[in-house]
Short mmCIF file of C-alpha atoms and ligand atoms in Angstrom, two decimals:
data_model
loop_
_atom_site.label_atom_id
_atom_site.label_comp_id
_atom_site.label_asym_id
_atom_site.label_seq_id
_atom_site.Cartn_x
_atom_site.Cartn_y
_atom_site.Cartn_z
CA MET A 1 82.00 101.65 97.63
CA VAL A 2 84.54 101.47 100.43
CA LYS A 3 86.63 104.59 101.07
CA ARG A 4 89.64 103.81 102.94
CA GLY A 5 91.42 106.47 105.36
CA LEU A 6 92.63 109.02 102.91
CA PRO A 7 91.85 112.74 103.02
CA VAL A 8 88.73 114.79 102.00
CA ARG A 9 88.88 116.14 98.42
CA THR A 10 88.82 113.51 95.80
CA VAL A 11 91.67 114.05 93.38
CA GLY A 12 92.19 112.86 89.67
CA ILE A 13 94.00 113.12 86.75
CA THR A 14 92.93 116.03 84.61
CA GLY A 15 95.97 116.42 82.06
CA THR A 16 98.64 114.08 80.39
CA GLY A 17 101.89 114.65 78.07
CA MET A 18 104.76 112.66 77.53
CA TYR A 19 108.07 113.17 75.41
CA VAL A 20 110.59 111.04 74.49
CA PRO A 21 113.99 112.05 72.52
CA ASP A 22 113.92 111.57 68.67
CA ARG A 23 117.23 109.07 68.47
CA ILE A 24 116.17 105.53 68.40
CA LEU A 25 118.60 102.96 69.42
CA THR A 26 117.57 99.43 67.92
CA ASN A 27 118.82 96.04 69.19
CA THR A 28 120.60 95.96 65.60
CA HIS A 29 122.47 98.96 66.85
CA LEU A 30 123.12 97.48 70.16
CA GLU A 31 124.70 94.34 68.14
CA GLN A 32 127.54 96.45 67.24
CA LEU A 33 128.21 97.27 70.65
CA VAL A 34 128.22 94.39 72.69
CA GLU A 35 127.96 90.31 71.75
CA THR A 36 123.99 90.17 71.77
CA SER A 37 121.26 89.35 69.35
CA ASP A 38 118.01 91.25 68.21
CA GLU A 39 116.37 87.66 68.66
CA TRP A 40 118.30 87.29 72.34
CA ILE A 41 116.80 90.77 73.35
CA ARG A 42 113.47 90.48 72.07
CA THR A 43 112.94 87.13 73.38
CA ARG A 44 114.38 87.75 76.82
CA THR A 45 113.04 91.30 77.38
CA GLY A 46 110.50 92.27 74.72
CA ILE A 47 112.35 95.30 73.65
CA ARG A 48 112.89 96.07 70.08
CA GLU A 49 114.18 99.70 70.34
CA ARG A 50 114.41 102.64 72.95
CA HIS A 51 114.76 106.25 72.40
CA ILE A 52 118.06 107.67 73.81
CA ALA A 53 118.87 111.24 74.78
CA SER A 54 121.98 112.94 72.74
CA PRO A 55 124.82 113.11 75.21
CA GLY A 56 124.55 116.16 77.46
CA THR A 57 120.90 116.43 77.65
CA PRO A 58 119.78 116.93 81.27
CA ALA A 59 116.59 115.20 82.59
CA SER A 60 114.91 118.84 82.35
CA ASP A 61 115.09 119.17 78.73
CA ILE A 62 113.25 116.09 78.54
CA ALA A 63 110.78 116.88 81.03
CA ALA A 64 109.96 120.38 80.14
CA PRO A 65 108.00 119.22 76.91
CA ALA A 66 106.23 116.67 78.62
CA VAL A 67 104.84 119.18 81.22
CA ARG A 68 104.13 121.56 78.41
CA ALA A 69 102.03 119.00 76.52
CA ALA A 70 100.21 118.02 79.92
CA LEU A 71 99.43 121.34 80.54
CA LYS A 72 97.92 122.02 76.98
CA SER A 73 95.84 118.91 77.12
CA ARG A 74 93.97 120.57 80.16
CA GLY A 75 94.33 124.02 79.05
CA LEU A 76 96.40 125.42 81.93
CA SER A 77 99.23 128.28 81.46
CA PRO A 78 102.16 127.55 83.24
CA GLU A 79 101.52 130.43 85.51
CA GLU A 80 98.33 128.46 86.89
CA ILE A 81 100.78 125.64 88.07
CA ASP A 82 100.98 125.50 91.98
CA HIS A 83 103.16 122.62 92.48
CA ILE A 84 105.77 120.31 90.91
CA ILE A 85 106.98 116.89 91.97
CA VAL A 86 109.72 115.65 89.63
CA THR A 87 110.46 111.70 90.27
CA THR A 88 113.81 110.59 88.82
CA VAL A 89 117.01 108.86 89.96
CA THR A 90 119.04 111.02 87.18
CA PRO A 91 118.36 114.65 88.23
CA ASP A 92 119.97 117.30 86.22
CA MET A 93 122.61 117.77 89.04
CA PHE A 94 122.37 116.94 93.01
CA PHE A 95 120.86 120.46 93.72
CA PRO A 96 118.79 122.63 92.74
CA SER A 97 116.35 120.28 92.06
CA THR A 98 115.28 119.59 88.81
CA ALA A 99 111.73 120.50 89.87
CA CYS A 100 113.34 124.08 90.56
CA VAL A 101 115.19 123.73 87.13
CA LEU A 102 111.93 122.88 85.22
CA GLN A 103 110.03 125.48 87.15
CA ASP A 104 112.15 128.24 85.48
CA LYS A 105 112.18 126.72 82.08
CA VAL A 106 108.44 126.20 81.50
CA GLY A 107 107.63 129.27 83.12
CA ALA A 108 105.75 128.26 85.85
CA ARG A 109 106.82 130.77 88.18
CA ASN A 110 103.97 130.52 90.90
CA ALA A 111 105.12 126.78 91.80
CA TRP A 112 106.83 125.35 94.40
CA GLY A 113 108.35 121.61 93.85
CA TYR A 114 110.70 119.18 95.10
CA ASP A 115 112.12 116.31 93.54
CA LEU A 116 111.47 112.59 94.55
CA SER A 117 113.82 109.36 94.48
CA ALA A 118 111.94 106.13 94.42
CA ALA A 119 113.89 104.60 91.14
CA CYS A 120 111.30 102.91 88.89
CA SER A 121 108.49 103.44 91.63
CA GLY A 122 109.31 107.32 91.53
CA PHE A 123 106.01 107.83 89.43
CA ILE A 124 103.64 106.17 91.74
CA PHE A 125 105.24 107.56 94.60
CA GLY A 126 104.81 110.87 93.51
CA LEU A 127 101.20 110.58 92.68
CA ALA A 128 100.80 109.29 95.92
CA ALA A 129 102.50 112.62 96.94
CA GLY A 130 100.68 114.73 94.77
CA TYR A 131 97.28 113.25 95.49
CA GLN A 132 97.91 114.22 99.23
CA ALA A 133 98.89 117.60 98.53
CA VAL A 134 95.74 118.33 96.64
CA ALA A 135 93.54 116.40 98.86
CA SER A 136 94.47 118.44 101.68
CA GLY A 137 93.76 121.39 100.02
CA SER A 138 97.07 122.83 100.50
CA VAL A 139 97.54 123.25 96.59
CA ARG A 140 94.73 123.52 93.73
CA ASN A 141 97.00 121.45 91.48
CA VAL A 142 100.19 119.66 90.91
CA ALA A 143 102.25 118.61 87.91
CA VAL A 144 103.54 114.99 88.56
CA VAL A 145 106.47 114.27 86.28
CA GLY A 146 108.33 111.13 85.98
CA VAL A 147 111.41 111.76 83.87
CA ASP A 148 114.75 109.69 83.70
CA VAL A 149 117.92 109.86 81.28
CA LEU A 150 118.91 106.40 82.53
CA THR A 151 121.16 105.90 79.76
CA THR A 152 123.62 108.19 81.69
CA LEU A 153 124.21 105.74 84.29
CA VAL A 154 124.43 102.39 81.87
CA GLU A 155 127.65 100.69 81.19
CA TRP A 156 127.52 100.42 77.53
CA THR A 157 130.15 97.53 77.57
CA ASN A 158 127.73 95.61 80.14
CA ARG A 159 125.37 93.35 77.87
CA ASN A 160 123.32 92.50 80.79
CA GLN A 161 122.01 96.21 81.55
CA CYS A 162 122.55 98.23 78.20
CA ILE A 163 119.88 96.17 76.43
CA LEU A 164 117.20 97.31 78.89
CA PHE A 165 117.03 101.01 79.15
CA GLY A 166 115.60 104.05 77.24
CA ASP A 167 115.17 107.92 78.14
CA GLY A 168 111.97 109.65 78.51
CA CYS A 169 109.33 111.44 80.31
CA GLY A 170 105.49 111.28 81.14
CA THR A 171 103.56 113.95 83.20
CA VAL A 172 100.11 114.24 84.62
CA ILE A 173 98.30 117.20 86.01
CA LEU A 174 96.66 116.48 89.17
CA GLU A 175 93.19 118.34 90.41
CA PRO A 176 90.02 118.28 92.76
CA MET A 177 87.36 116.52 90.82
CA ASP A 178 83.84 117.60 90.97
CA GLU A 179 82.32 114.32 90.11
CA GLY A 180 83.58 111.06 89.56
CA GLU A 181 86.18 109.49 91.88
CA GLY A 182 89.67 109.83 90.22
CA ILE A 183 92.29 108.33 92.47
CA ILE A 184 90.38 105.50 94.73
CA ASP A 185 93.48 104.38 96.99
CA PHE A 186 97.07 103.37 96.75
CA ILE A 187 99.47 101.19 98.69
CA LEU A 188 103.13 101.89 98.75
CA HIS A 189 105.95 99.82 100.27
CA ALA A 190 109.57 100.34 100.73
CA ASP A 191 112.45 97.02 102.00
CA GLY A 192 115.65 99.02 102.18
CA SER A 193 117.39 95.82 102.27
CA GLY A 194 116.71 95.25 98.55
CA ALA A 195 119.58 98.02 98.11
CA GLN A 196 122.27 95.13 97.57
CA TYR A 197 120.35 93.98 94.40
CA LEU A 198 119.93 97.24 92.59
CA HIS A 199 121.90 100.59 93.17
CA MET A 200 124.51 103.10 92.05
CA LEU A 201 127.17 103.38 94.75
CA GLY A 202 129.28 106.25 93.24
CA GLY A 203 128.78 110.18 93.32
CA GLY A 204 126.90 110.28 96.58
CA SER A 205 128.29 111.06 100.20
CA LEU A 206 128.97 107.32 100.74
CA ASN A 207 131.51 107.54 97.87
CA PRO A 208 131.97 111.13 96.53
CA PRO A 209 133.14 111.16 92.94
CA SER A 210 137.10 110.50 92.74
CA HIS A 211 139.40 108.86 90.14
CA ALA A 212 139.01 105.91 92.53
CA THR A 213 135.33 105.65 92.09
CA LEU A 214 135.65 106.05 88.51
CA ASP A 215 138.17 103.30 88.24
CA LYS A 216 136.11 101.10 89.96
CA GLY A 217 132.89 102.18 87.99
CA LEU A 218 130.73 102.85 90.93
CA HIS A 219 129.09 105.72 88.64
CA TYR A 220 127.34 102.96 86.86
CA LEU A 221 123.99 101.48 87.56
CA TYR A 222 124.39 97.76 89.35
CA GLN A 223 121.77 95.25 88.97
CA ASP A 224 121.34 91.30 89.98
CA GLY A 225 119.05 90.71 87.11
CA LYS A 226 117.69 87.60 88.52
CA ALA A 227 116.84 88.55 91.86
CA VAL A 228 114.86 91.73 90.62
CA PHE A 229 112.87 89.76 88.13
CA LYS A 230 111.74 87.51 90.61
CA ILE A 231 110.63 89.85 93.30
CA ALA A 232 109.20 92.32 90.90
CA SER A 233 106.89 90.03 89.55
CA THR A 234 105.26 88.93 92.74
CA SER A 235 105.38 92.22 94.48
CA MET A 236 103.64 94.14 91.44
CA ALA A 237 101.00 91.01 91.29
CA ASP A 238 100.32 91.31 94.62
CA VAL A 239 99.98 94.79 95.73
CA THR A 240 97.89 95.16 92.81
CA MET A 241 95.35 92.38 93.74
CA GLU A 242 95.33 93.81 97.64
CA VAL A 243 94.52 97.19 96.14
CA VAL A 244 91.49 95.84 93.98
CA GLU A 245 90.27 93.94 96.79
CA ARG A 246 90.42 95.74 99.67
CA ASN A 247 88.16 98.63 97.54
CA GLY A 248 85.55 95.84 96.95
CA PHE A 249 86.30 95.17 93.31
CA ALA A 250 87.46 91.83 91.59
CA ILE A 251 90.43 91.78 89.01
CA GLY A 252 87.87 91.42 86.10
CA ASP A 253 86.65 94.49 86.91
CA ILE A 254 89.67 96.52 85.90
CA SER A 255 89.76 98.07 82.55
CA LEU A 256 93.45 97.99 82.52
CA ILE A 257 96.81 97.33 84.38
CA ILE A 258 99.76 99.41 83.53
CA PRO A 259 102.77 97.83 85.15
CA HIS A 260 106.13 99.45 85.22
CA GLN A 261 107.81 98.40 81.97
CA ALA A 262 110.96 96.55 82.88
CA ASN A 263 110.92 93.39 80.90
CA LEU A 264 108.07 91.80 79.08
CA ARG A 265 108.35 88.14 80.70
CA ILE A 266 107.98 90.09 84.06
CA ILE A 267 104.86 91.85 82.79
CA GLU A 268 103.63 88.40 81.70
CA ALA A 269 104.42 86.75 85.02
CA VAL A 270 102.37 89.55 86.71
CA ALA A 271 99.23 88.93 84.08
CA LYS A 272 99.62 85.03 85.18
CA ARG A 273 100.01 85.55 88.75
CA LEU A 274 97.03 87.61 88.67
CA GLY A 275 95.03 84.88 86.45
CA ILE A 276 94.29 87.76 83.72
CA GLU A 277 94.78 87.93 79.71
CA ARG A 278 97.83 89.74 78.34
CA GLU A 279 94.99 92.06 76.88
CA GLN A 280 94.02 93.49 80.48
CA VAL A 281 97.99 94.69 80.80
CA LEU A 282 99.39 97.62 78.99
CA VAL A 283 102.89 96.80 76.98
CA ASN A 284 104.54 99.45 75.63
CA ILE A 285 108.32 98.27 76.42
CA ASP A 286 108.78 97.07 72.60
CA ARG A 287 108.94 100.64 71.79
CA TYR A 288 110.70 102.51 74.92
CA GLY A 289 112.57 99.84 76.85
CA ASN A 290 112.45 100.67 80.57
CA THR A 291 112.34 104.12 81.20
CA THR A 292 112.55 103.99 84.71
CA ALA A 293 110.02 106.56 86.26
CA ALA A 294 108.56 107.68 82.96
CA THR A 295 107.34 104.06 82.03
CA ILE A 296 103.59 104.39 83.82
CA PRO A 297 102.74 108.05 82.90
CA ILE A 298 103.75 107.16 79.27
CA GLY A 299 102.18 104.17 79.34
CA LEU A 300 98.87 106.24 80.57
CA HIS A 301 99.33 108.85 78.31
CA GLU A 302 99.24 106.48 75.37
CA ALA A 303 96.29 104.51 76.76
CA ALA A 304 94.20 107.43 77.24
CA LEU A 305 95.04 109.32 73.83
CA SER A 306 94.37 105.84 72.09
CA GLY A 307 90.96 105.19 73.57
CA ARG A 308 92.54 102.05 75.42
CA ILE A 309 91.32 103.66 78.35
CA LYS A 310 87.90 105.55 78.43
CA LYS A 311 85.51 108.01 81.15
CA GLY A 312 84.60 105.44 83.72
CA ASP A 313 87.19 102.84 83.40
CA LEU A 314 88.81 101.36 86.22
CA VAL A 315 92.94 101.36 86.18
CA VAL A 316 95.68 100.18 88.41
CA LEU A 317 99.20 101.36 87.87
CA THR A 318 101.74 99.13 89.60
CA SER A 319 105.54 99.65 89.80
CA PHE A 320 108.43 97.92 91.54
CA GLY A 321 112.11 99.38 91.56
CA GLY A 322 115.29 100.23 93.58
CA GLY A 323 115.22 100.71 97.15
CA TYR A 324 113.29 98.23 96.78
CA THR A 325 110.31 100.31 96.30
CA TRP A 326 107.09 98.99 95.08
CA GLY A 327 103.17 99.69 95.08
CA ALA A 328 100.09 100.34 93.33
CA ILE A 329 97.19 102.83 92.99
CA LEU A 330 93.67 102.12 92.08
CA LEU A 331 91.77 105.04 90.06
CA ARG A 332 88.73 105.66 87.79
CA TRP A 333 89.76 107.51 84.44
CA GLU A 334 87.78 110.55 84.26
CA LEU A 335 88.91 111.99 81.02
CA ASP A 336 87.11 111.73 77.54
CA THR A 337 89.07 110.39 74.80
CA PRO A 338 90.64 113.11 72.78
CA GLN A 339 89.23 113.41 69.22
CA GLY A 340 90.86 113.51 66.25
N1 COA B 1 122.77 88.97 75.00
C1 COA B 1 123.08 87.72 74.92
N2 COA B 1 123.13 87.00 75.86
C2 COA B 1 123.31 87.45 77.26
C3 COA B 1 122.80 88.96 77.01
C4 COA B 1 122.25 89.61 76.03
N3 COA B 1 122.23 91.08 75.98
N4 COA B 1 122.72 89.37 78.47
C5 COA B 1 122.97 88.23 79.24
N5 COA B 1 123.08 87.05 78.10
C6 COA B 1 123.49 85.83 78.76
C7 COA B 1 124.16 85.76 79.99
O1 COA B 1 125.25 85.73 79.87
C8 COA B 1 124.11 84.02 80.00
O2 COA B 1 125.01 83.24 79.68
P1 COA B 1 125.67 81.74 80.32
O3 COA B 1 124.35 81.04 80.43
O4 COA B 1 126.35 81.52 79.31
O5 COA B 1 125.91 82.53 81.26
C9 COA B 1 122.61 83.81 79.72
O6 COA B 1 122.46 85.01 78.51
C10 COA B 1 121.33 83.91 80.64
O7 COA B 1 121.45 85.27 81.32
P2 COA B 1 120.63 85.71 82.55
O8 COA B 1 121.00 86.29 83.44
O9 COA B 1 120.04 84.24 82.80
O10 COA B 1 119.16 85.83 81.33
P3 COA B 1 118.10 86.56 81.96
O11 COA B 1 116.94 85.69 81.48
O12 COA B 1 117.69 86.30 83.42
O13 COA B 1 117.89 87.86 81.48
C11 COA B 1 117.54 90.42 82.21
C12 COA B 1 118.71 89.30 81.73
C13 COA B 1 118.59 91.08 83.00
C14 COA B 1 117.40 90.57 81.07
C15 COA B 1 116.72 89.80 83.18
O14 COA B 1 117.30 89.28 84.28
C16 COA B 1 115.93 91.15 83.74
O15 COA B 1 115.19 91.81 82.82
N6 COA B 1 115.94 91.42 84.86
C17 COA B 1 115.20 92.21 85.44
C18 COA B 1 116.06 93.54 85.50
C19 COA B 1 115.67 94.73 85.90
O16 COA B 1 114.03 94.91 85.97
N7 COA B 1 116.18 95.85 86.16
C20 COA B 1 115.75 97.43 86.34
C21 COA B 1 114.73 97.16 87.59
S1 COA B 1 113.23 97.85 87.75
#
């Protein structure tokens, strides 16, 4: 098979973990907050319920159990982790990084790390960064964490957005692989001109927090739902096809595509554009909503645990999000399905 210009060591996923808060917000609950209906939300988005954090819960509190679970699944102690990459747009605070907070919280005292911001594409950007760190030999292993508490940015009176999001975390451990292929290739993209359609303007150096920024609601997420919908489906489908074909495979060779979970209709449009059946694409948006950087690692963890992906399977992870940012990662799954 063709190996494209990536560095030397073969790198793959050797552990996975996830965590979502216990609190569940159903569509029926949302009917009491805004003028909407369970039927509208299910048919327009595919979401039935989402897990949301209690007020005051920082991202690191949601990430810590997922990191511990991933370490446990691999049989590593926190001290054995070299590197932590936290992908999030809802960090605990501007600084220190959530990676540092998390390092302390889980007792990974030999790890260094940083936060990475690529919105809904955060996890695949982080996976690519983690891949490069391990492939280059500069670290032995990385915990790549996709975590968001996006419900902290939601305007709960806006029915166009409050129905979409949930909170959660997924984590994977990356290590060199002795055999098999692990991560085969990735393609990442950014287009900063898309920022106008998906952003949060307040709180940073452009609009430091003030009474005026609060009054204008600049601390809420803004999205042009229709614009994002259209470009997300075509971009994820096209970049998936590109990464598959440039490595000498056909789309039918892929056992499972795990797309970012933003809207069931976007996922269905991706499947249609790729000419594949719905069964070849993972869907769990019905239970979690859009958990931003966490959708893909949560999907991957659940697919591995349930045996939906098995050792030797080819898998594509693909995402689209704020930035705009988007991309796809092709990998061969190397873990046995957990027993019992
Ligand atoms: N309940 C009931 N009606 C709603 C509603 C809700 N929660 N939200 C919007 N509507 C109404 C609109 O007001 C509109 O009514 P009108 O025709 O009287 O003006 C009608 O439903 C259709 O709205 P529209 O915006 O065309 O719906 P849509 O099918 O585009 O769905 C989104 C809206 C937001 C669900 C959809 O565009 C989407 O998911 N976009 C992607 C967003 C995204 O992925 N963001 C994260 C980035 S990764």
